C-alpha cells in the first residue's frame, strides 16, 4: 500500500494508546487516509523531553548497589532517610 511508505512514524515506537488511535482511524476511514490523518496528528505532538540525570541519586545508587548485590543491605520497613554526614552518607530508618 502506498500510504504505508509515506507515513512519517514508526509503528514499533508507538504507545498502546497511539496504536489504538491508528487502528481506529484505519478501520473507520481506510488504511491510506487513516495513516495520513494519524501522521498529521502525530506530527503535532510535542517532542519528548530529555530526562536529566540526578547526579546525587546516581551517587547513592553507585554506593548502595554493591551492598544490594551482596545481600547485606537491609532496608527497614517504613523506608529510610539518607543524609550527608562528614565525608560520608548516613542511612537511618525513617521516623513516623
Short mmCIF file of C-alpha atoms in Angstrom, two decimals:
data_model
loop_
_atom_site.label_atom_id
_atom_site.label_comp_id
_atom_site.label_asym_id
_atom_site.label_seq_id
_atom_site.Cartn_x
_atom_site.Cartn_y
_atom_site.Cartn_z
CA UNK A 1 0.00 0.00 0.00
CA UNK A 2 1.28 3.40 -0.95
CA UNK A 3 0.14 5.09 2.28
CA UNK A 4 2.33 2.97 4.50
CA UNK A 5 5.53 4.06 2.77
CA UNK A 6 4.54 7.73 3.10
CA UNK A 7 3.88 7.53 6.84
CA UNK A 8 6.24 9.64 8.98
CA UNK A 9 6.15 7.44 12.06
CA UNK A 10 7.49 4.08 13.13
CA UNK A 11 4.73 1.80 14.37
CA UNK A 12 7.07 -0.12 16.66
CA UNK A 13 7.76 3.02 18.73
CA UNK A 14 4.10 3.97 19.27
CA UNK A 15 2.47 3.70 22.67
CA UNK A 16 -0.52 1.45 23.22
CA UNK A 17 -2.92 4.40 23.02
CA UNK A 18 -1.32 5.69 19.83
CA UNK A 19 -1.59 2.23 18.22
CA UNK A 20 -5.27 2.11 19.19
CA UNK A 21 -5.84 5.51 17.62
CA UNK A 22 -4.09 4.41 14.42
CA UNK A 23 -6.07 1.15 14.23
CA UNK A 24 -9.34 3.02 14.82
CA UNK A 25 -8.56 5.52 12.07
CA UNK A 26 -7.62 2.71 9.67
CA UNK A 27 -10.90 0.90 10.38
CA UNK A 28 -13.10 3.99 10.13
CA UNK A 29 -11.74 5.77 7.03
CA UNK A 30 -9.48 3.19 5.42
CA UNK A 31 -5.79 2.43 5.61
CA UNK A 32 -4.38 5.18 3.40
CA UNK A 33 -6.48 8.08 4.70
CA UNK A 34 -6.24 6.83 8.29
CA UNK A 35 -2.46 6.68 8.15
CA UNK A 36 -2.24 10.15 6.62
CA UNK A 37 -4.55 11.54 9.31
CA UNK A 38 -2.58 9.79 12.05
CA UNK A 39 0.74 11.05 10.62
CA UNK A 40 -0.61 14.61 10.61
CA UNK A 41 -1.83 14.26 14.21
CA UNK A 42 1.41 12.57 15.29
CA UNK A 43 3.47 15.43 13.83
CA UNK A 44 1.65 17.91 16.09
CA UNK A 45 2.59 16.06 19.30
CA UNK A 46 5.25 17.74 21.46
CA UNK A 47 8.68 16.18 21.27
CA UNK A 48 9.71 14.11 24.31
CA UNK A 49 11.81 15.99 26.85
CA UNK A 50 15.25 14.64 27.63
CA UNK A 51 15.43 13.30 31.14
CA UNK A 52 18.24 14.89 33.11
CA UNK A 53 20.26 12.60 35.33
CA UNK A 54 20.15 13.39 39.03
CA UNK A 55 23.82 13.10 39.95
CA UNK A 56 23.09 12.77 43.67
CA UNK A 57 20.69 9.89 43.07
CA UNK A 58 23.24 8.24 40.77
CA UNK A 59 25.85 8.54 43.53
CA UNK A 60 23.51 6.89 46.04
CA UNK A 61 22.79 4.05 43.59
CA UNK A 62 26.50 3.56 42.95
CA UNK A 63 27.17 3.38 46.69
CA UNK A 64 24.29 1.04 47.57
CA UNK A 65 24.30 -1.29 44.55
CA UNK A 66 27.28 -3.41 45.74
CA UNK A 67 25.54 -3.95 49.08
CA UNK A 68 22.33 -4.95 47.32
CA UNK A 69 24.19 -7.47 45.17
CA UNK A 70 25.89 -8.97 48.24
CA UNK A 71 22.57 -9.19 50.06
CA UNK A 72 23.90 -7.28 53.06
CA UNK A 73 21.71 -4.22 52.67
CA UNK A 74 18.57 -4.30 54.79
CA UNK A 75 16.10 -1.53 54.07
CA UNK A 76 13.86 -1.13 57.12
CA UNK A 77 10.11 -1.40 56.76
CA UNK A 78 8.71 2.09 56.51
CA UNK A 79 11.62 3.39 54.46
CA UNK A 80 14.87 5.07 55.19
CA UNK A 81 16.36 8.54 55.29
CA UNK A 82 19.61 9.42 53.58
CA UNK A 83 21.54 12.47 54.67
CA UNK A 84 25.01 13.78 54.29
CA UNK A 85 27.47 13.39 57.12
CA UNK A 86 31.08 14.44 57.32
CA UNK A 87 32.57 12.94 54.16
CA UNK A 88 30.05 10.09 54.17
CA UNK A 89 26.42 9.17 53.60
CA UNK A 90 24.27 8.35 56.63
CA UNK A 91 21.33 5.94 56.23
CA UNK A 92 18.75 5.94 59.06
CA UNK A 93 15.31 4.40 59.50
CA UNK A 94 12.60 6.91 58.67
CA UNK A 95 10.63 8.17 61.66
CA UNK A 96 6.85 8.25 61.53
#
